[in-house]
PDB file of C-alpha atoms in Angstrom:
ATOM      1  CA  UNK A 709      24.851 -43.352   8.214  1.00 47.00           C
ATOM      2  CA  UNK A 710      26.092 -39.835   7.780  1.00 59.00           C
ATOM      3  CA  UNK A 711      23.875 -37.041   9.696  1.00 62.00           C
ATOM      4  CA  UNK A 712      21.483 -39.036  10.756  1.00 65.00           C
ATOM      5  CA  UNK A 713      21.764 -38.338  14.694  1.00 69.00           C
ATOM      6  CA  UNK A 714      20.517 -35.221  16.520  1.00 66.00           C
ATOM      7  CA  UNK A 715      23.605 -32.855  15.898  1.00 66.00           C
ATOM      8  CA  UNK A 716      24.427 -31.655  19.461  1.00 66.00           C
ATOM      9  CA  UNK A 717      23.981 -28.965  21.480  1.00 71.00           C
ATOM     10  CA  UNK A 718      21.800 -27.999  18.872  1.00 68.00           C
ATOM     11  CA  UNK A 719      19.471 -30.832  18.784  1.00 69.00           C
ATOM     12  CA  UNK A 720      18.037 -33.081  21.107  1.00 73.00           C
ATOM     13  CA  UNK A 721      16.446 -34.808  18.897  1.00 72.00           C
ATOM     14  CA  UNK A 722      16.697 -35.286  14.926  1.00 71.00           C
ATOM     15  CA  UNK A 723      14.639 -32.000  12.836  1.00 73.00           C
ATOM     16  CA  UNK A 724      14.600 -29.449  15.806  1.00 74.00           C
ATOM     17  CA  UNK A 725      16.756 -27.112  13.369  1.00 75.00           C
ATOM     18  CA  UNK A 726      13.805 -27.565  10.831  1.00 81.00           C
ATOM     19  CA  UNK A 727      11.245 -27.161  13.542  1.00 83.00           C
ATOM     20  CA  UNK A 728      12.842 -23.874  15.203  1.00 84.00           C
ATOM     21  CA  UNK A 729      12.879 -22.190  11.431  1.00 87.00           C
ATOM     22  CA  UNK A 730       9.825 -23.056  11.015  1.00 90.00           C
ATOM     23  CA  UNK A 731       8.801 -21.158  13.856  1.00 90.00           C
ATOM     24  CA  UNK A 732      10.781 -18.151  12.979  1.00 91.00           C
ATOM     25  CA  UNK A 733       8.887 -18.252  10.203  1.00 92.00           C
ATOM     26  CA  UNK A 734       5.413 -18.260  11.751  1.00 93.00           C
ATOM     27  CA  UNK A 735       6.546 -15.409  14.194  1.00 94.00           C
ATOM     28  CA  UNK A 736       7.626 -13.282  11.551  1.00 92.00           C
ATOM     29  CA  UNK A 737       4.256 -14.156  10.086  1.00 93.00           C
ATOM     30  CA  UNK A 738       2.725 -13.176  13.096  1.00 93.00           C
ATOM     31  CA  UNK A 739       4.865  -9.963  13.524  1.00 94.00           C
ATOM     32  CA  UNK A 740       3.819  -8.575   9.572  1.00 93.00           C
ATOM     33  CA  UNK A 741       0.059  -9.434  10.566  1.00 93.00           C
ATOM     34  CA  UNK A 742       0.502  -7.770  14.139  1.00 93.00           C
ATOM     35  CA  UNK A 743       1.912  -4.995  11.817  1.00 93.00           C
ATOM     36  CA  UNK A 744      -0.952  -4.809   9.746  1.00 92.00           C
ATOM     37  CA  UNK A 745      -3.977  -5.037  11.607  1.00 93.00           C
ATOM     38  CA  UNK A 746      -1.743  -1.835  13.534  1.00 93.00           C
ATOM     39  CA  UNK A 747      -1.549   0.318  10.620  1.00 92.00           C
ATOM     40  CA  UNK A 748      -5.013  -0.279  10.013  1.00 92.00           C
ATOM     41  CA  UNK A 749      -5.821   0.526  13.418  1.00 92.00           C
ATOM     42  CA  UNK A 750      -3.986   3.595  13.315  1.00 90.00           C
ATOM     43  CA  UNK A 751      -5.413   5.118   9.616  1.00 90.00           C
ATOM     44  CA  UNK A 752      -8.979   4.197  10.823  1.00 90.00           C
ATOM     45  CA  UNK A 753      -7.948   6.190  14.345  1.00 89.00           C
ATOM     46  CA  UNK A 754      -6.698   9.265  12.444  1.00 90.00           C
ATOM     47  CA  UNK A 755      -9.280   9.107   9.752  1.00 91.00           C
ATOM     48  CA  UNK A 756     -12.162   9.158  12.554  1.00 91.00           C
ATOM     49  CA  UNK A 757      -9.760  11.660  14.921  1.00 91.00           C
ATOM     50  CA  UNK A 758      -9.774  13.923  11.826  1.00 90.00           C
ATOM     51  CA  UNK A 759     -13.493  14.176  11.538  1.00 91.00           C
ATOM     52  CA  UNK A 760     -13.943  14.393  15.095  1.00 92.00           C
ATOM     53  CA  UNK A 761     -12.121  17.562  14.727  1.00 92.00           C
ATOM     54  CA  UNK A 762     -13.362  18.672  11.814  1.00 92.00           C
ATOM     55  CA  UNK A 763     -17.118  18.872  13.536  1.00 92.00           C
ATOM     56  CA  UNK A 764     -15.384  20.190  17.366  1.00 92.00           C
ATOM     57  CA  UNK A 765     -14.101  22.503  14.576  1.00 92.00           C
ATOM     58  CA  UNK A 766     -17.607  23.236  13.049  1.00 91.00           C
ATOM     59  CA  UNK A 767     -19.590  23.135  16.615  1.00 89.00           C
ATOM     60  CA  UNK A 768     -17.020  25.710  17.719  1.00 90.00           C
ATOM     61  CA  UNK A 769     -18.148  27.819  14.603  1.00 91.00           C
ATOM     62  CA  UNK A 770     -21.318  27.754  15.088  1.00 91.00           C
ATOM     63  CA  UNK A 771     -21.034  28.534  18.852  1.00 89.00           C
ATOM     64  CA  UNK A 772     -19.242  31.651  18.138  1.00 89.00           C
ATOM     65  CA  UNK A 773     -22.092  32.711  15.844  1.00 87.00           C
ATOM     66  CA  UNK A 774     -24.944  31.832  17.961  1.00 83.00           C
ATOM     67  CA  UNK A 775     -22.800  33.455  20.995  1.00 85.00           C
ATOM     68  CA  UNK A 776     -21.964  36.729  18.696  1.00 85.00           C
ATOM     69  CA  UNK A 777     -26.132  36.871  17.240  1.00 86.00           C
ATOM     70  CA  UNK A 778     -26.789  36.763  21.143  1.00 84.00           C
ATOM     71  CA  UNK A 779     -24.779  39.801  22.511  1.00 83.00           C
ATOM     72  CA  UNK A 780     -26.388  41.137  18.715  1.00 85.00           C
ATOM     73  CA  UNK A 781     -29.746  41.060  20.160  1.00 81.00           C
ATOM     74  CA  UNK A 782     -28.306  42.169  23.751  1.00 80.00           C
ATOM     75  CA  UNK A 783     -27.619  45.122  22.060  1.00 82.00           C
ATOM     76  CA  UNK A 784     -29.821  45.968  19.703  1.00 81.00           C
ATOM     77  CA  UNK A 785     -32.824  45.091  22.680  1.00 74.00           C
ATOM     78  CA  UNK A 786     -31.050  47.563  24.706  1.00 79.00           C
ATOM     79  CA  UNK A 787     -30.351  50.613  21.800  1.00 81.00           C
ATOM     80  CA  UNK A 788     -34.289  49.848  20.925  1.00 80.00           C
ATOM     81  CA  UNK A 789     -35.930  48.911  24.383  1.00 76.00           C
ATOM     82  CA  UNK A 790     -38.943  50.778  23.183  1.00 72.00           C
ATOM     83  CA  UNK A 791     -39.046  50.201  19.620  1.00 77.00           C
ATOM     84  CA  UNK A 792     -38.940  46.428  20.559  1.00 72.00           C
ATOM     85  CA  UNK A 793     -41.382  46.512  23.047  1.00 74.00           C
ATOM     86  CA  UNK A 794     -43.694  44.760  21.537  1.00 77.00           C
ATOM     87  CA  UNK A 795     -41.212  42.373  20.214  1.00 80.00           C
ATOM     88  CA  UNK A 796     -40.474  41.220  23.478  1.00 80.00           C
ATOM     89  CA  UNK A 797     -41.582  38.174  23.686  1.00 82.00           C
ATOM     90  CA  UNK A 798     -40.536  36.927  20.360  1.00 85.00           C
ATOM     91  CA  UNK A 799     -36.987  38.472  21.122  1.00 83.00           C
ATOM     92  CA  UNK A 800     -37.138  35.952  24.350  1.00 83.00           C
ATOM     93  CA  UNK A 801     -38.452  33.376  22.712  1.00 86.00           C
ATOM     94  CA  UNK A 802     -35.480  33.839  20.066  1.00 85.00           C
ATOM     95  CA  UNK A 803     -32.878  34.013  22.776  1.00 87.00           C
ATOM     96  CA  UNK A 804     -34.224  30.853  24.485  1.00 87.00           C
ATOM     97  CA  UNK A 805     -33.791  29.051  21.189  1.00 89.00           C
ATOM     98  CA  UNK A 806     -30.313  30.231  20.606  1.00 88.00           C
ATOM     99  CA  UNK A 807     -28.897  29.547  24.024  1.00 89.00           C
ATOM    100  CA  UNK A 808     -30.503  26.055  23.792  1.00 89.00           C
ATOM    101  CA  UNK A 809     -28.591  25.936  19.833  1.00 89.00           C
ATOM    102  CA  UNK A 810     -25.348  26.729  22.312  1.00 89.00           C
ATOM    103  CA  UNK A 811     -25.600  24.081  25.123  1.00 87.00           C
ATOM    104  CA  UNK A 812     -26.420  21.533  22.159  1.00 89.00           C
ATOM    105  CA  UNK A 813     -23.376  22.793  20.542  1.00 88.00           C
ATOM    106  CA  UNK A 814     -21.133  22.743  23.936  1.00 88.00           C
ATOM    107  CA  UNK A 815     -22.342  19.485  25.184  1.00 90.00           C
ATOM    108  CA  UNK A 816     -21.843  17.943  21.195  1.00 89.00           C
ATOM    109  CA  UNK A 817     -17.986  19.408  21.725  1.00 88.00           C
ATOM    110  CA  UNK A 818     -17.508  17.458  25.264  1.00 89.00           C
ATOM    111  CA  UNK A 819     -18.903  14.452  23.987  1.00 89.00           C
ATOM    112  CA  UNK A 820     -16.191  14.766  20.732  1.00 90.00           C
ATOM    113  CA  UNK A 821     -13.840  15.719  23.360  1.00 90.00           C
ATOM    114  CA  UNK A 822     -14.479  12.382  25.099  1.00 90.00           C
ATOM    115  CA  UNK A 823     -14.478  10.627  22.021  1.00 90.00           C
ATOM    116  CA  UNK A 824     -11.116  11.448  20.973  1.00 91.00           C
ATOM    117  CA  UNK A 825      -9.306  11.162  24.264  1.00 90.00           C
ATOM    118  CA  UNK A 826     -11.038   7.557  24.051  1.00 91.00           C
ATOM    119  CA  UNK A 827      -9.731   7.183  20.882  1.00 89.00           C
ATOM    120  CA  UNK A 828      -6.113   8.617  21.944  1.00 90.00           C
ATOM    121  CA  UNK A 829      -5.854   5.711  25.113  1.00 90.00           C
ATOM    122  CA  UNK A 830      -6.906   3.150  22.446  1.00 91.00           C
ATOM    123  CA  UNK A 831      -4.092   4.086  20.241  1.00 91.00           C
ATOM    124  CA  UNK A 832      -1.898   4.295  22.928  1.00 91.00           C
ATOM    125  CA  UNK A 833      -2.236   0.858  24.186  1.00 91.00           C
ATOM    126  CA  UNK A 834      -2.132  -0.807  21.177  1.00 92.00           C
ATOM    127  CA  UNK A 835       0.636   1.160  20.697  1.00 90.00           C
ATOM    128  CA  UNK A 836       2.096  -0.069  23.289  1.00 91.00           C
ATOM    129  CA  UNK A 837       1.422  -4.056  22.671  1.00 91.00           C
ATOM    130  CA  UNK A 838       2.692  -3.184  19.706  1.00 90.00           C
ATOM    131  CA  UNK A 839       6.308  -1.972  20.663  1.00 90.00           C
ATOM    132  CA  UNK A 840       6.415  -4.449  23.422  1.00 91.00           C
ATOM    133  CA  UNK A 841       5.576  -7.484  20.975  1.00 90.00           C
ATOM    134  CA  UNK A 842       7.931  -6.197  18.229  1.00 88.00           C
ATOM    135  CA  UNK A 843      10.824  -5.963  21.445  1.00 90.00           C
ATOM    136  CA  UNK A 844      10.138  -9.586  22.209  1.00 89.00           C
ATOM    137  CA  UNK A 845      10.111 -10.667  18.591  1.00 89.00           C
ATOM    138  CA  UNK A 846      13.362  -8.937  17.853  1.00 90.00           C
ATOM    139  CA  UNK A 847      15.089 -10.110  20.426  1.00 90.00           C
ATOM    140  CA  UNK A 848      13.891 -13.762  19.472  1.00 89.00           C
ATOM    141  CA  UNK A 849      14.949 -12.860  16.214  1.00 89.00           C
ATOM    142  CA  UNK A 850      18.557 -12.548  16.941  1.00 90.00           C
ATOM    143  CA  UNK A 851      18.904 -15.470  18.957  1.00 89.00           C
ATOM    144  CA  UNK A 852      17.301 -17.759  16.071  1.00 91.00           C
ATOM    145  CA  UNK A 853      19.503 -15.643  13.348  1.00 90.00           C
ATOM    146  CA  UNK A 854      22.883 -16.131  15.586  1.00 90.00           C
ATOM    147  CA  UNK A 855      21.892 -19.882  16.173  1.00 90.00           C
ATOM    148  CA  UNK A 856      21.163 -20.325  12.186  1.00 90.00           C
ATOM    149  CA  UNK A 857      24.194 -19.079  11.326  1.00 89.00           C
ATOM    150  CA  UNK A 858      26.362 -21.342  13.555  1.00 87.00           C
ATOM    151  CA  UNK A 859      23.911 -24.137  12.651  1.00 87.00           C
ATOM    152  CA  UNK A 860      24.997 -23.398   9.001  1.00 87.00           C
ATOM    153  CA  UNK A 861      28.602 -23.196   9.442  1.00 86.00           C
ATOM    154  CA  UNK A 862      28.485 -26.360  11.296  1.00 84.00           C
ATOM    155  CA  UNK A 863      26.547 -28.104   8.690  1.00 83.00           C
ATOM    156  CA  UNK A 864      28.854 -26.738   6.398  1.00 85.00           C
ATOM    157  CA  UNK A 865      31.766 -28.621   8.270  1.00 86.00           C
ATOM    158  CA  UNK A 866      29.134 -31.467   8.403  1.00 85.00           C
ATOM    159  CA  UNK A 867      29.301 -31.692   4.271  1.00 83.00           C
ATOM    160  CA  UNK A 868      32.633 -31.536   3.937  1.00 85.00           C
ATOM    161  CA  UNK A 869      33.294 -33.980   5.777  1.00 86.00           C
ATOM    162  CA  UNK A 870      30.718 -36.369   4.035  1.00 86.00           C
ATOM    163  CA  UNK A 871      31.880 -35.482   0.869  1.00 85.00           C
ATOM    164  CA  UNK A 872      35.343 -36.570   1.950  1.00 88.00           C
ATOM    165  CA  UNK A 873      33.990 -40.145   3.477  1.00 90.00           C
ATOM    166  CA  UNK A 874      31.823 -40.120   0.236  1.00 87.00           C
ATOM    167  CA  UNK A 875      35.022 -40.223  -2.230  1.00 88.00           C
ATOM    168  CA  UNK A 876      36.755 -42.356   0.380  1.00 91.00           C
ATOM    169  CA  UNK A 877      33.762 -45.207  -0.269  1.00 90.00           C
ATOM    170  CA  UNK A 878      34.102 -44.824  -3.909  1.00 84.00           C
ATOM    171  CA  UNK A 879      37.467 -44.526  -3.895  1.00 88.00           C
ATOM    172  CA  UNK A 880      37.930 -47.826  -1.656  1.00 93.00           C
ATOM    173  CA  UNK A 881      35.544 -49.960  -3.958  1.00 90.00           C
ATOM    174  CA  UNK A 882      37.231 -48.550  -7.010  1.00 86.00           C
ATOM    175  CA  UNK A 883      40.205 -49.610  -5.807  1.00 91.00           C
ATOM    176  CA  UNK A 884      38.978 -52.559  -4.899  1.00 92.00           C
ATOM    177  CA  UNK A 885      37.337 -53.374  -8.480  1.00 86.00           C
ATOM    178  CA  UNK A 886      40.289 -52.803 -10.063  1.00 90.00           C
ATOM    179  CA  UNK A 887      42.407 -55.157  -7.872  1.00 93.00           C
ATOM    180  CA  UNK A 888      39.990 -57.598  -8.782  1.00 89.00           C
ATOM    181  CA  UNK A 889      39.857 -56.929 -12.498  1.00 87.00           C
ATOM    182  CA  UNK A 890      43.627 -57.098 -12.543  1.00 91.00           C
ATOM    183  CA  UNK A 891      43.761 -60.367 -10.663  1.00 93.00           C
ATOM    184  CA  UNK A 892      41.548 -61.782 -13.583  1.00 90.00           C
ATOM    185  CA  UNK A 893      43.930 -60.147 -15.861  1.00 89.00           C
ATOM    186  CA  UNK A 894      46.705 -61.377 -14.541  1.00 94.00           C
ATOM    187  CA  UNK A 895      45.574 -65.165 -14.333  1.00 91.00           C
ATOM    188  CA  UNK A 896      44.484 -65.265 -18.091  1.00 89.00           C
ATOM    189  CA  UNK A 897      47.572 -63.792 -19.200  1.00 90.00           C
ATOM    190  CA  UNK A 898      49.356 -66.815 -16.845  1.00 93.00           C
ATOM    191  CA  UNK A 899      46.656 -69.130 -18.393  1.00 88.00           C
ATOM    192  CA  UNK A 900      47.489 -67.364 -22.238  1.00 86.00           C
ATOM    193  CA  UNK A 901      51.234 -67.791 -22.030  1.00 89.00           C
ATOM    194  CA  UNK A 902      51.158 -71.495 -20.911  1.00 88.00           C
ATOM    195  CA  UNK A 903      48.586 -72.256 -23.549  1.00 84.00           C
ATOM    196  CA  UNK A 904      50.745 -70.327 -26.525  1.00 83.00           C
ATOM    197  CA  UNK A 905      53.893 -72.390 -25.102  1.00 83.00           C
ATOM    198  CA  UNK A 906      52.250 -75.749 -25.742  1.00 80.00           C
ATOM    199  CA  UNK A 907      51.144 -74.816 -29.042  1.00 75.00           C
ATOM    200  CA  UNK A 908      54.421 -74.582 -30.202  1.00 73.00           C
ATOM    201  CA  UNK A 909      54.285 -78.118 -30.872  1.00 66.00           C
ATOM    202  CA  UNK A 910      53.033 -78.575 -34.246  1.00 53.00           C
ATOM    203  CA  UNK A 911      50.128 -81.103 -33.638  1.00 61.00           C
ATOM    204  CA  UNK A 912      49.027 -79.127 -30.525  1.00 60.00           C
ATOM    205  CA  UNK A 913      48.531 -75.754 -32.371  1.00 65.00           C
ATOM    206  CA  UNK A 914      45.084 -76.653 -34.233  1.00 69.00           C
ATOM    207  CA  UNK A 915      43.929 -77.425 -30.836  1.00 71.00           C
ATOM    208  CA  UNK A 916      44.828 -75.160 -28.953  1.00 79.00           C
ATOM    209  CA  UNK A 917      44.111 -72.429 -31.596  1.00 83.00           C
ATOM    210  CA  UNK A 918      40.714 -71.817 -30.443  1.00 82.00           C
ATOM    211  CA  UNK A 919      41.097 -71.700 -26.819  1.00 84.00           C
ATOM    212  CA  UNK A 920      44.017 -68.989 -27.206  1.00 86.00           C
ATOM    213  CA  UNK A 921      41.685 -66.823 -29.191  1.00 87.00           C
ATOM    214  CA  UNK A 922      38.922 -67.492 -26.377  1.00 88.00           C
ATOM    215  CA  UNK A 923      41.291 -66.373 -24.075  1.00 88.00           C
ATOM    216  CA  UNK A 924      42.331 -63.524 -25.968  1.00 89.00           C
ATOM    217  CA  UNK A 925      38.700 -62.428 -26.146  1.00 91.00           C
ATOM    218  CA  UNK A 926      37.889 -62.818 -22.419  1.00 91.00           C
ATOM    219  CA  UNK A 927      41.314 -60.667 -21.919  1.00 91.00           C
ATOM    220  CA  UNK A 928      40.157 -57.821 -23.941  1.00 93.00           C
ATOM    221  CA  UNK A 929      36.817 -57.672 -22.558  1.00 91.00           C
ATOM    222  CA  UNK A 930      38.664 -57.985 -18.755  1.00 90.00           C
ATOM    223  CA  UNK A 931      40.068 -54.791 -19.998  1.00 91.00           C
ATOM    224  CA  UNK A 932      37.175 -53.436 -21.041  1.00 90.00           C
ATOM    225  CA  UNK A 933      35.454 -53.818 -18.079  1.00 90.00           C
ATOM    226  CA  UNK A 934      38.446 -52.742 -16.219  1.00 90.00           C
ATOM    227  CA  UNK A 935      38.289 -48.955 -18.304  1.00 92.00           C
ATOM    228  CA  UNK A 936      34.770 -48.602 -17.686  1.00 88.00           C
ATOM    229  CA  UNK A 937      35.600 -49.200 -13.358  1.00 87.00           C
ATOM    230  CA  UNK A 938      37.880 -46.521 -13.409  1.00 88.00           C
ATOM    231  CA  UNK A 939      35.973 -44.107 -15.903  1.00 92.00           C
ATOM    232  CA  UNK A 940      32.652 -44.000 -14.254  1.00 89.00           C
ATOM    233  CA  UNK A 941      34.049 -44.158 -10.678  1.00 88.00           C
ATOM    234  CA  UNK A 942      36.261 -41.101 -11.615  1.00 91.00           C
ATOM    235  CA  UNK A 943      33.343 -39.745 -12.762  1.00 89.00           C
ATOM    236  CA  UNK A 944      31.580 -40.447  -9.328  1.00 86.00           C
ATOM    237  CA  UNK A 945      34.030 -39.303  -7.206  1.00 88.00           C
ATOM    238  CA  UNK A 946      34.062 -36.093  -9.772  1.00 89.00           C
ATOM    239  CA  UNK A 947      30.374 -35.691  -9.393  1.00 87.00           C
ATOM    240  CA  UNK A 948      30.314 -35.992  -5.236  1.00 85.00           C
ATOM    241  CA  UNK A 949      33.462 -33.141  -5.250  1.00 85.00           C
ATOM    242  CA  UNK A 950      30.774 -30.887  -6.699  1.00 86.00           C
ATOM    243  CA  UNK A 951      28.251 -31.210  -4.384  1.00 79.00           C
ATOM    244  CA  UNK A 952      25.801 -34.019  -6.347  1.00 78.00           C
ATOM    245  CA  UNK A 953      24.064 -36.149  -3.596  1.00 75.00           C
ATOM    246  CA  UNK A 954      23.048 -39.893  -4.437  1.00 74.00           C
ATOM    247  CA  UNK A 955      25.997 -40.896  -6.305  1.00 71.00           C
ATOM    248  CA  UNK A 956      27.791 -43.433  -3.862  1.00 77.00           C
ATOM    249  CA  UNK A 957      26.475 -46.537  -5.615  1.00 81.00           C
ATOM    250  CA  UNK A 958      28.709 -49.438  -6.876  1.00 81.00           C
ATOM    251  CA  UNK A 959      29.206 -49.526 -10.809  1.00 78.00           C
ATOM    252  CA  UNK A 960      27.666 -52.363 -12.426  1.00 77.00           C
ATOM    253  CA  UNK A 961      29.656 -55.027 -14.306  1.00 75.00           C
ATOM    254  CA  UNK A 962      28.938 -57.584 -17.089  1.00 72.00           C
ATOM    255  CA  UNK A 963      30.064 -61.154 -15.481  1.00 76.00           C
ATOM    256  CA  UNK A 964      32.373 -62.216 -18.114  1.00 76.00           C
ATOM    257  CA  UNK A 965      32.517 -66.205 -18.325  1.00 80.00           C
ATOM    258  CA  UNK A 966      35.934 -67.558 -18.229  1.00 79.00           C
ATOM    259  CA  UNK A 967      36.425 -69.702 -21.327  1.00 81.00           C
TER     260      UNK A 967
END
């Protein structure tokens, strides 16, 4: 009957110990996975962040080109007005292509530019579950670690103490055992010495020879029995000290028949 009752205040009812690891255990599982799936989030964020800027990086590139060929031609149309005459037109058609090459460019920028800060309030409230769900866990975590720790000294105390009714048991029936064993003892050696002192008589003895040596016999295996009592409860009550669990059991005896 030992520790079988809800152990209060920390139960109100028998395996709520168990059950509240066992939930640690599935919020720290949740916490690593929580962890994961954020790392992943972030290295897909930066890889994708990182190309984003690598083609705001090339757009901006080829802006400055297409910008620096157009003041070019500005230029060189205004050195060679007449020698470009009749390149006009081409020149114009040239310029209309390049300042539609820039707008593409400039509106492909904004839209990376959108992209990113999109990207950038993503991160950041994830971020923020993130740090608020790690909080929460942590705290939980220190409650269940503080209450697992006075749970354990407490069942600590707990097996000490059953250890110590434990021995008392086997103690108790060993005792008990061996008052019995001695009892037997005792009356045979009583039954023994009455029997030897009527076969003093000479016509008695050859009768009485064979129930002294049953006697004898049933003694000696009294004895016997009595050794092995105290042996293999000693060894028991040796066995429980250590911390083996299923050992309070009775030791079996031979019935010896009294002659």
């Amino acid at each position: 009957e030992t520790n079988t009752l809800p152990f209060h205040p920390f139960e109100n009812q028998q395996g709520d110990i168990l059950r509240m690891e066992k939930e640690h255990q599935v919020l720290q599982e949740q916490l690593k996975e929580a962890e994961e799936k954020l790392e992943q989030l972030q290295s897909r964020s930066l890889e994708e962040i990182g190309a984003l800027e690598e083609l705001l990086k090339k757009s901006v590139e080829e802006t400055e080109v297409s910008q620096n060929e157009l003041d070019w031609f500005h230029q060189d149309s205004e050195a060679q007005m007449k020698k470009w005459q009749q390149e006009k037109k081409e020149n114009r058609e040239s310029l209309k292509a390049l300042r539609s090459t820039a707008k593409k460019h400039s509106d492909t920028n904004e839209r990376y530019l959108k992209t990113i800060d999109d990207k950038e309030k993503q991160y950041n409230v994830c971020l923020n579950a993130f740090l608020e769900t790690s909080n929460k866990f942590a705290n939980e975590k220190g409650k269940l670690e503080e209450l697992i720790k006075k749970s354990q000294g407490d069942s600590h105390e707990c097996e000490k103490r059953a250890v110590k009714a434990e021995v008392s048991v086997l103690q108790t029936w060993k005792e008990t055992e061996i008052w019995k064993l001695k009892g037997t003892i005792a009356k045979a050696e009583g039954n023994l010495r009455m029997l030897k002192a009527l076969s003093s008589s000479a016509s008695a003895a050859p009768v009485l020879k064979s129930q002294i040596d049953s006697w004898e016999i049933f003694i000696a295996n009294v004895k016997k029995q009595l050794e092995k009592v105290e042996a293999e409860y000693d060894e028991k009550i040796e066995l429980v000290k250590n911390g083996a669990r299923n050992c309070v059991s009775k030791v079996e005896l031979v019935d010896v028949p009294y002659p």
